[in-house]
Short mmCIF file of C-alpha atoms and ligand atoms in Angstrom, two decimals:
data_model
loop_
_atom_site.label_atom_id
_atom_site.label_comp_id
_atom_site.label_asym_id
_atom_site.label_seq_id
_atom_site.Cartn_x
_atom_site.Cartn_y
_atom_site.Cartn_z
CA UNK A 1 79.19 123.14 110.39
CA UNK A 2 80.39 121.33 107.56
CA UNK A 3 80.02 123.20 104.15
CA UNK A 4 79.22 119.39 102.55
CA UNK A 5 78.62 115.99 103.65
CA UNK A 6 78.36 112.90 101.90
CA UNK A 7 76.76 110.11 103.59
CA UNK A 8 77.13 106.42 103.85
CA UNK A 9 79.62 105.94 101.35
CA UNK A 10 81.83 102.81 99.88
CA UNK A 11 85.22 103.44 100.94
CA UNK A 12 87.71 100.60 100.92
CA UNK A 13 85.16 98.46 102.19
CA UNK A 14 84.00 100.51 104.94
CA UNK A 15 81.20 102.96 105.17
CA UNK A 16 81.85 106.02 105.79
CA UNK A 17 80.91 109.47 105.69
CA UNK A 18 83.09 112.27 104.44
CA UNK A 19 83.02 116.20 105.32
CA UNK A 20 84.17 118.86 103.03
CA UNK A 21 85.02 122.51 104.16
CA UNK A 22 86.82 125.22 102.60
CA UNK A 23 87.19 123.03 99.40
CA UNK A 24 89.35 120.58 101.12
CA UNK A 25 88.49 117.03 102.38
CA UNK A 26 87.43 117.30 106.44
CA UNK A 27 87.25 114.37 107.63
CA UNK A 28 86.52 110.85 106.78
CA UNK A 29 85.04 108.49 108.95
CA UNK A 30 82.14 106.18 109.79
CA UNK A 31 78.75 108.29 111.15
CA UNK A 32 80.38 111.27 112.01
CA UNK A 33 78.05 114.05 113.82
CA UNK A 34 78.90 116.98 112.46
CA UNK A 35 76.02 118.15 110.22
CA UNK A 36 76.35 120.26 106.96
CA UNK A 37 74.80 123.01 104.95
CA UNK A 38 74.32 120.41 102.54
CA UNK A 39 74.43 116.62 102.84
CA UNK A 40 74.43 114.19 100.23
CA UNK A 41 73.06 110.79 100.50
CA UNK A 42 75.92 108.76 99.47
CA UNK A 43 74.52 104.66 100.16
CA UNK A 44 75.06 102.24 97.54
CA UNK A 45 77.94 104.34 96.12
CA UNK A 46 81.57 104.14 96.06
CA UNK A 47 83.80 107.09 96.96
CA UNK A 48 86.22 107.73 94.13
CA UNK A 49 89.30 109.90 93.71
CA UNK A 50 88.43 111.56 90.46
CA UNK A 51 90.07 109.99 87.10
CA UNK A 52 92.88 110.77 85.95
CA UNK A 53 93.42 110.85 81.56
CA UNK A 54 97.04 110.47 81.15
CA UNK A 55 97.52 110.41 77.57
CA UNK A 56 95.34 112.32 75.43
CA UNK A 57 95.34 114.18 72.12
CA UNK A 58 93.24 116.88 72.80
CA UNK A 59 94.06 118.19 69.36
CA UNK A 60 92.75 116.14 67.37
CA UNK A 61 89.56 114.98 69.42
CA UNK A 62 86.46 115.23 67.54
CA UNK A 63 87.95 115.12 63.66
CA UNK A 64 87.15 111.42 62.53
CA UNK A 65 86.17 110.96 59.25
CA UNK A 66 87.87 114.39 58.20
CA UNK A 67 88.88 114.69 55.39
CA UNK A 68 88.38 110.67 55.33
CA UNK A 69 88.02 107.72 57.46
CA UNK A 70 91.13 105.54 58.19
CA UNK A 71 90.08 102.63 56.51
CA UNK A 72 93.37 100.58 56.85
CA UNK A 73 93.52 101.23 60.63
CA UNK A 74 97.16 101.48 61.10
CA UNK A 75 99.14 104.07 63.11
CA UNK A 76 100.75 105.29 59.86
CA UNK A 77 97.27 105.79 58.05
CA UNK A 78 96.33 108.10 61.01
CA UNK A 79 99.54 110.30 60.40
CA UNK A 80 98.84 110.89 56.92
CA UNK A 81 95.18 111.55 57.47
CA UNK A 82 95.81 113.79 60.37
CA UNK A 83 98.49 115.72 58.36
CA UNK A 84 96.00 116.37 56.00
CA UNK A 85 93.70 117.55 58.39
CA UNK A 86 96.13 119.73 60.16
CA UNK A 87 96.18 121.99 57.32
CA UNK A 88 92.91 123.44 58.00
CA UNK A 89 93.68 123.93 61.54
CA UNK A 90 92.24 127.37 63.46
CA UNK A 91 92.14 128.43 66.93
CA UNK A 92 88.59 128.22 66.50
CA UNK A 93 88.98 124.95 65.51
CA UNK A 94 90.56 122.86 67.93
CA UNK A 95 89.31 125.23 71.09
CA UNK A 96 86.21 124.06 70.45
CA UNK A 97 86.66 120.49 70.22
CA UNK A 98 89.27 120.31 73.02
CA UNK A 99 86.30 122.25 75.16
CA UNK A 100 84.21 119.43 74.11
CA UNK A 101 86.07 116.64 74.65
CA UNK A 102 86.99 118.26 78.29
CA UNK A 103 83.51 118.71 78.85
CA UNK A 104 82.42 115.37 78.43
CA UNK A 105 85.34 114.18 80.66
CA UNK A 106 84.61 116.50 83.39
CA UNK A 107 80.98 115.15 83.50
CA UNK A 108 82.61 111.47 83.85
CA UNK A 109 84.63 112.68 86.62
CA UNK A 110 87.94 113.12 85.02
CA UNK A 111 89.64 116.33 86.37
CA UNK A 112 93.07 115.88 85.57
CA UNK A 113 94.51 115.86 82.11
CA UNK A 114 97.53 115.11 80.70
CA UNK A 115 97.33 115.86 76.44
CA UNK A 116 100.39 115.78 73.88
CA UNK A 117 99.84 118.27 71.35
CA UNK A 118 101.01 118.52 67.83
CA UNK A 119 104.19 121.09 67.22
CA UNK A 120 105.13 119.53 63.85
CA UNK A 121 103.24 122.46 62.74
CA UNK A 122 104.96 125.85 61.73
CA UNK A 123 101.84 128.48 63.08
CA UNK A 124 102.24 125.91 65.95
CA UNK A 125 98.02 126.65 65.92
CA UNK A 126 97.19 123.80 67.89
CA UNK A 127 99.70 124.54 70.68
CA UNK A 128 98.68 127.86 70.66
CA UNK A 129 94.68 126.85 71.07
CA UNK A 130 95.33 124.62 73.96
CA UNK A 131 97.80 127.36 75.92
CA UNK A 132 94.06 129.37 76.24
CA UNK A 133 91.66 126.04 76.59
CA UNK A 134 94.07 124.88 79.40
CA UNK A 135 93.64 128.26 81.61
CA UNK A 136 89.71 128.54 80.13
CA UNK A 137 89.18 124.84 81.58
CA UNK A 138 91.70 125.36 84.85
CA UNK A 139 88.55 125.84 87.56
CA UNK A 140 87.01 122.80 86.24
CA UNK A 141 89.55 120.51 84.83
CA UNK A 142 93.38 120.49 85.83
CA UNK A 143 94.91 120.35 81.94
CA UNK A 144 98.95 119.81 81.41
CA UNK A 145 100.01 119.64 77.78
CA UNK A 146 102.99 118.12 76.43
CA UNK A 147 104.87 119.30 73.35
CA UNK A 148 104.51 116.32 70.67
CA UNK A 149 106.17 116.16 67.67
CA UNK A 150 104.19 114.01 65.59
CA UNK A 151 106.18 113.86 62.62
CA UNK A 152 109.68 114.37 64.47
CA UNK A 153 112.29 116.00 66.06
CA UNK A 154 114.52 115.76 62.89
CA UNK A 155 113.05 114.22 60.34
CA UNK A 156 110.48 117.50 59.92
CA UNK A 157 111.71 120.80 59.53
CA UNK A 158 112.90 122.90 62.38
CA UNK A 159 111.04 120.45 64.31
CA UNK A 160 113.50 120.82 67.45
CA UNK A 161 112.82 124.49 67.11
CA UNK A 162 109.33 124.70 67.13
CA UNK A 163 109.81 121.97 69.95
CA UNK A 164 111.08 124.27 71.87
CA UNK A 165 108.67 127.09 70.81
CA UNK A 166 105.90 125.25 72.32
CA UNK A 167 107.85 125.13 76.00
CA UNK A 168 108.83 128.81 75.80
CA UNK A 169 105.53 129.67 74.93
CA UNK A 170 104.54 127.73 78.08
CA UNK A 171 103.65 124.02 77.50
CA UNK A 172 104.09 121.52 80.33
CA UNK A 173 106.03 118.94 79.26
CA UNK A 174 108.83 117.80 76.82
CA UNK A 175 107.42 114.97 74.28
CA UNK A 176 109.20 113.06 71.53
CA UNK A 177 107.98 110.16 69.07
CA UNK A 178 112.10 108.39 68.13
CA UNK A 179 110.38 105.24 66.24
CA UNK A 180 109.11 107.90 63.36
CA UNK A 181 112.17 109.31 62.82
CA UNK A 182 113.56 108.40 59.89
CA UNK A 183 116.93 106.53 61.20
CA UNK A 184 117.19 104.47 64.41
CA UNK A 185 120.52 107.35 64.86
CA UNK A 186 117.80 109.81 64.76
CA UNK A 187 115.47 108.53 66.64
CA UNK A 188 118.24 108.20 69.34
CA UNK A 189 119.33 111.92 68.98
CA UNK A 190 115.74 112.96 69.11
CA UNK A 191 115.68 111.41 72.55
CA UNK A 192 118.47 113.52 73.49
CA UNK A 193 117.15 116.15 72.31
CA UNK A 194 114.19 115.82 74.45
CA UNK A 195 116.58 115.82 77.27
CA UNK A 196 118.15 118.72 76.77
CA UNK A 197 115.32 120.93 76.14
CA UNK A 198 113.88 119.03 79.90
CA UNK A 199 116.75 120.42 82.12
CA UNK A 200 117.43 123.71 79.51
CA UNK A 201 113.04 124.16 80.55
CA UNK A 202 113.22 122.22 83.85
CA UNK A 203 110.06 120.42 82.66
CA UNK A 204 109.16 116.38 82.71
CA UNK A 205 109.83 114.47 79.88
CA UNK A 206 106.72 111.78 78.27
CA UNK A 207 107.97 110.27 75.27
CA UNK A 208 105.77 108.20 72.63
CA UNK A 209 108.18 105.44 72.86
CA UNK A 210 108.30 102.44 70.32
CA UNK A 211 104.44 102.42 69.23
CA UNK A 212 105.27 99.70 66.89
CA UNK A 213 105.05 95.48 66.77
CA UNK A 214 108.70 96.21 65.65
CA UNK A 215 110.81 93.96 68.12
CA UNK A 216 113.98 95.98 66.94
CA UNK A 217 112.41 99.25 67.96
CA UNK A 218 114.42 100.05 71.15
CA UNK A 219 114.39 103.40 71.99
CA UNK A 220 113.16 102.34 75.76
CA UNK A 221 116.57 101.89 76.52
CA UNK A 222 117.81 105.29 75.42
CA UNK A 223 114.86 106.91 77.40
CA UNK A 224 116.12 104.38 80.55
CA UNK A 225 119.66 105.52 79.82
CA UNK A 226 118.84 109.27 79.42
CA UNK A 227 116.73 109.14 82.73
CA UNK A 228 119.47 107.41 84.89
CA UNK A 229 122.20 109.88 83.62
CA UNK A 230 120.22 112.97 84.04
CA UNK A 231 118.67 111.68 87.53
CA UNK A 232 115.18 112.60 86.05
CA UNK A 233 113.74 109.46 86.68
CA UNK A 234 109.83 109.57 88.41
CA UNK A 235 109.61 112.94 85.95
CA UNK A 236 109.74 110.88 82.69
CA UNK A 237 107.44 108.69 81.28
CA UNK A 238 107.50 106.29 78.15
CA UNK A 239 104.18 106.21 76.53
CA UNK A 240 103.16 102.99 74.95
CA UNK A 241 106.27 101.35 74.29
CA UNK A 242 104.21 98.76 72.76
CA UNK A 243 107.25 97.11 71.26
CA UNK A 244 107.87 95.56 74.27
CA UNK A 245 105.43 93.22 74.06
CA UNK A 246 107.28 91.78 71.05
CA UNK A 247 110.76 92.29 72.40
CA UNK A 248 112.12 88.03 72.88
CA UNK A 249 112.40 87.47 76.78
CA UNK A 250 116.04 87.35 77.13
CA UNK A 251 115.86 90.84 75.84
CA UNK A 252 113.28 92.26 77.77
CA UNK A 253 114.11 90.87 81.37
CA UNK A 254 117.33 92.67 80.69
CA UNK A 255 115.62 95.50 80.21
CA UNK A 256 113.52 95.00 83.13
CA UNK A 257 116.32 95.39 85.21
CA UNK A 258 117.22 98.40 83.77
CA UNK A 259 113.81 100.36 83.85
CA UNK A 260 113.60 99.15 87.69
CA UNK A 261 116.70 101.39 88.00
CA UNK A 262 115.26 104.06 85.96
CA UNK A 263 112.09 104.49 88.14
CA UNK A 264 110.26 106.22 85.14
CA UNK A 265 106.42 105.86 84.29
CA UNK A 266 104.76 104.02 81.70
CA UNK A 267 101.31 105.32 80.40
CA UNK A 268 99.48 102.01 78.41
CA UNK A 269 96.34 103.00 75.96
CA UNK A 270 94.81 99.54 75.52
CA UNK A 271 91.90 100.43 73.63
CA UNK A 272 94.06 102.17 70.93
CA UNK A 273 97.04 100.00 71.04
CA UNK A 274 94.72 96.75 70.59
CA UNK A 275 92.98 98.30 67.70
CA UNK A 276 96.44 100.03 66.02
CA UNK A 277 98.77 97.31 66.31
CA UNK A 278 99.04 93.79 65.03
CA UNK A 279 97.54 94.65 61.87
CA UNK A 280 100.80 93.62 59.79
CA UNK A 281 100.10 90.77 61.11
CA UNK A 282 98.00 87.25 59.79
CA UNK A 283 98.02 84.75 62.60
CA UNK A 284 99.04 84.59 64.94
CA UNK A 285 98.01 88.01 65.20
CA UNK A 286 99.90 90.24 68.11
CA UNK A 287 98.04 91.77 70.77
CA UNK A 288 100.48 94.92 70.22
CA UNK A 289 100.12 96.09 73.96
CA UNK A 290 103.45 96.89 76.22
CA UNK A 291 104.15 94.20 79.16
CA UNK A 292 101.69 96.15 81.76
CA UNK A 293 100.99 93.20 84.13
CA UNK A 294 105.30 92.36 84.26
CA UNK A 295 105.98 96.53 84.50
CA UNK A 296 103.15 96.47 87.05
CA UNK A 297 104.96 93.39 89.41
CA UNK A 298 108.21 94.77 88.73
CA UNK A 299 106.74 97.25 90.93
CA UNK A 300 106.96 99.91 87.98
CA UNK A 301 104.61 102.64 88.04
CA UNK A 302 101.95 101.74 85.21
CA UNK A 303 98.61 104.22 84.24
CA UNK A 304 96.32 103.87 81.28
CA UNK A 305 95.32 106.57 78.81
CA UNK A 306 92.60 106.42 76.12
CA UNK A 307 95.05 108.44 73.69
CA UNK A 308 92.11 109.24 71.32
CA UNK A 309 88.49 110.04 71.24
CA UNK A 310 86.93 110.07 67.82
CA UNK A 311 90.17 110.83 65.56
CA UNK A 312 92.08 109.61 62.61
CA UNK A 313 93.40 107.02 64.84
CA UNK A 314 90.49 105.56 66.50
CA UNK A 315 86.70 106.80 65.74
CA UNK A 316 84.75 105.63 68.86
CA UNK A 317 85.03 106.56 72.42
CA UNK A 318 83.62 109.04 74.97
CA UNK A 319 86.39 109.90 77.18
CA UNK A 320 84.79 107.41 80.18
CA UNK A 321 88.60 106.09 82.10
CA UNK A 322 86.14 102.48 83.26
CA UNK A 323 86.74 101.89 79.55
CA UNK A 324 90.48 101.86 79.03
CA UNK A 325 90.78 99.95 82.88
CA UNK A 326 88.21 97.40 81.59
CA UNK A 327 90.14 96.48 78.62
CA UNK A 328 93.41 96.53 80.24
CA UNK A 329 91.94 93.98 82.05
CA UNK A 330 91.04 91.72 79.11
CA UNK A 331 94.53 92.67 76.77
CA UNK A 332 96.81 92.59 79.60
CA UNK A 333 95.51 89.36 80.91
CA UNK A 334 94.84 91.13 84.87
CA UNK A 335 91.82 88.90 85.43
CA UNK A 336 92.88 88.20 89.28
CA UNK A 337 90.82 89.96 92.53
CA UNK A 338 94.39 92.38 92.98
CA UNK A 339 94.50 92.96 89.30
CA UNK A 340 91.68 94.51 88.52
CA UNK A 341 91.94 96.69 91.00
CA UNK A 342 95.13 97.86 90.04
CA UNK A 343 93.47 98.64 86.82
CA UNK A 344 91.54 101.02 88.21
CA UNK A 345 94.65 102.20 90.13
CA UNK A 346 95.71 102.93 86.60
CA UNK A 347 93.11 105.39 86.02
CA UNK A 348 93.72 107.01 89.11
CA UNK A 349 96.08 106.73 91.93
CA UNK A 350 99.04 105.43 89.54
CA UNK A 351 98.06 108.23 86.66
CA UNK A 352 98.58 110.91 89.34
CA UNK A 353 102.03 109.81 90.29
CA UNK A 354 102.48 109.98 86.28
CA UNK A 355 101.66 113.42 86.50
CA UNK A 356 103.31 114.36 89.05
CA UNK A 357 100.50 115.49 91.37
CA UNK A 358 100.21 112.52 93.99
CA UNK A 359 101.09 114.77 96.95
CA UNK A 360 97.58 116.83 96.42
CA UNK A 361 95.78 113.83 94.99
CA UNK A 362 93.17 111.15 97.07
CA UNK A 363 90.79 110.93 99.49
CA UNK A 364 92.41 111.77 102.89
CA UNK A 365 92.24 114.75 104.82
CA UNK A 366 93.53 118.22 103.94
CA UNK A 367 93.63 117.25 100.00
CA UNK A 368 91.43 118.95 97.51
CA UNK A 369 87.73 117.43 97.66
CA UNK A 370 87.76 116.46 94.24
CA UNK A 371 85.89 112.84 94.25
CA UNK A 372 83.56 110.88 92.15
CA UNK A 373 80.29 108.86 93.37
CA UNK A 374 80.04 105.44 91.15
CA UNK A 375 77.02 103.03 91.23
CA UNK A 376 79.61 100.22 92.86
CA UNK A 377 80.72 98.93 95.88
CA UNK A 378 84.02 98.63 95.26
CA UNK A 379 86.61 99.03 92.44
CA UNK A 380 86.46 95.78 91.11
CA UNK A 381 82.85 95.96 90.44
CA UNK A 382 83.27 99.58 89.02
CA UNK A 383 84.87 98.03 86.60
CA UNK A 384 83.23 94.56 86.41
CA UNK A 385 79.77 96.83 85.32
CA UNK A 386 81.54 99.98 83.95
CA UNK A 387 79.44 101.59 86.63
CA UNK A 388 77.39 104.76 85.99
CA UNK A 389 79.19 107.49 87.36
CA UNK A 390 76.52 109.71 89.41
CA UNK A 391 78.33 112.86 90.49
CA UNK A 392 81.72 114.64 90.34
CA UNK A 393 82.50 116.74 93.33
CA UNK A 394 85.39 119.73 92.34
CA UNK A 395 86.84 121.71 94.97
CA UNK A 396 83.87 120.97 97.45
CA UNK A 397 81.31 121.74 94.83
CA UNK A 398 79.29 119.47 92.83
CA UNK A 399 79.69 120.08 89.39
CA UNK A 400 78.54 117.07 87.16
CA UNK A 401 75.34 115.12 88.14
CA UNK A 402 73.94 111.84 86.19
CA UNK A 403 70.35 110.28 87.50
CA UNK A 404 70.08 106.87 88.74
CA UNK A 405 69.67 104.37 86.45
CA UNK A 406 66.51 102.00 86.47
CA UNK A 407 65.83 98.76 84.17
CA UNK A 408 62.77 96.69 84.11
CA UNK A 409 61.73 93.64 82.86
CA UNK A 410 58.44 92.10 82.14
CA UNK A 411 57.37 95.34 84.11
CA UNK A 412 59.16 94.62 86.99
CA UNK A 413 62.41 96.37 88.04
CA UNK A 414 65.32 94.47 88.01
CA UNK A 415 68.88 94.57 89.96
CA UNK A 416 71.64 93.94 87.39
CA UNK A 417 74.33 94.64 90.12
CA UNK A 418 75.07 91.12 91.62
CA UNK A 419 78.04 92.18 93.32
CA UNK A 420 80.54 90.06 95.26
ZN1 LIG B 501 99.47 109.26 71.81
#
């Protein structure tokens, strides 16, 4: 007997039912016989791999509004905010408000986590905080943390060194930010840098890469460059790189060509990037978000990320991955049938080759039975409705429940799905 069964659930159009034993996924398949302890009633749902937040700042989660709002709503207005936040940093401090944040995503079926984290601080207190929330968290959410300097590599003090700090003292993955440094020279030393301390640690590399409307801002090349000569390539990934979507074309099918030999990932946050960028701008006004549709049919490997919940940089969100798919789908124009569902690849099967954990990732036999149960069909209507998500399964065990939802009108109850 079956430990769980879920039955009569979406599943790439079919219906199926899906057995879970020992933690792992059984077997999948339509009306299967074998009963379980416990079985699940599973019609009218879609069977999910869970979602997957690729670029997060678990460290500063929760803070907007402290010590002031960010009025102007630029990038750079969030880095001076946030530095003055920083100050009053404690352990206490940003474990509770990473718990939070990975609390809320855990009920919304995100169990993988990929968040930068500050180390352009000397107590390195942040980096410290997340070390414990990461292992705290580890039996419900799968946390890897990547060593950020915020306000550089060299353009802060001993910020190499207390780069490296953060990966001796055991964070996942080498991070770098070359459009703040103060000199495009610097910027393309930092990336070295970054490098260096990736084979010195063998660790991946994810690199905030040319989060600017800045056309000249080209450090995508040097991360390219850096990734072909060091043979890293599906271990790095350029995060936002939203400069590309101002780069001229001649420029940027060049480029193209390049990143195709590269192989590295790109991690888009559309809800922050449309908010953050253009706003040098009059009008035409840019929409500030990297080339994810022309990355995506170059046959690139694209995910989304929120990047912020509630922070100096962008004071709404809860953390729900249907929200940064859904406006990829507006920004980056992906309003065809295959389009939207490879925005909701984004959030999922793409996001987990970002992190690097695709071969114990999806619904198939013998992987982890980690899955979510949306009020959809199919993907394209998850995202169509930014479906309720009614339960998150972890390891076999079900670990977030949310009631169906009911509307009425004129006292009658009404069915808002309409799907097709
Ligand atoms: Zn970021």
């Amino acid at each position: 007997m079956a430990d769980l069964v879920l039955r009569g659930g979406y599943l790439d159009g079919e219906t199926v039912d899906l057995l879970i034993q020992g933690g792992q996924i059984a077997a999948i398949g339509p009306q299967l016989e074998a009963a379980g302890a416990t079985e699940i009633d599973a019609r009218g749902l879609l069977l999910s791999p869970p979602f997957i937040e690729s670029h997060i700042h678990l460290d500063t989660t929760l803070t907007a509004g402290e010590p002031k709002w960010n009025e102007s709503g630029t990038l750079f207005e969030g880095i001076e905010t946030w530095a003055a936040r920083k100050k009053s940093l404690s352990r206490e401090d940003v474990m509770r408000r990473a718990t939070t944040l990975l609390r809320w995503q855990a009920a919304q079926g995100v169990l993988h986590v990929r968040s930068h984290v500050d180390t352009t601080d000397p107590e390195l207190t942040a980096v410290r905080a997340l070390l414990e929330v990461r292992e705290k968290m580890r039996d419900l959410v799968e946390v890897q943390l990547v060593a950020f300097p915020q306000e550089g590599i060299l353009s802060f003090p001993k910020g190499a060194e207390l780069l490296e700090e953060a990966l001796r003292l055991g964070v996942d993955v080498v991070g770098g930010i070359p459009h703040y440094e103060l000199t495009r020279d610097m910027g393309a030393q930092s990336v070295a840098i970054s490098f260096q301390l990736a084979e010195k640690y063998s660790r991946p590399v994810d690199i905030h890469c040319d989060e600017t409307d800045d056309p000249q801002s080209r450090f995508l090349e040097v991360v390219a460059a850096e990734a072909i000569r060091t043979g890293m390539g599906e271990m790095v990934t350029a995060s936002h790189t939203t400069a590309m979507g101002s780069y001229d074309d001649a420029y940027a099918f060049k480029l193209m060509g390049f990143l195709r030999r590269a192989r590295i990932n790109f991690v888009a946050n559309p809800l922050i990037n449309i908010t953050l960028q253009g706003r040098m701008d009059t009008y035409p006004k840019r929409r500030g978000l990297t080339r994810v549709k022309e990355l995506w049919q170059n046959g690139l490997n694209v995910s989304l990320g929120y990047d912020d919940v509630m922070d100096p940089w962008y004071s709404l969100g809860t953390g729900n991955m249907l929200q940064p798919a859904h406006m990829a789908v507006h920004v980056a124009q992906m309003t065809g049938r295959a389009e939207v569902v490879a925005c909701y690849d984004m959030v999922t099967t793409h996001a987990a080759r970002t992190l690097g954990i695709a071969d114990r990732y999806g619904l198939a036999v013998g992987r982890p039975a980690d899955l979510v149960l949306l009020e959809a069909k199919d993907k394209w209507n998850a995202i169509r409705r930014l479906a309720p998500i009614r339960m998150v399964i972890r390891g076999g065990r079900v670990v977030a429940e949310t009631t169906a939802s009911r509307t009425t009108l004129l006292g009658e109850p009404i069915d808002l799905s309409a799907e097709r």
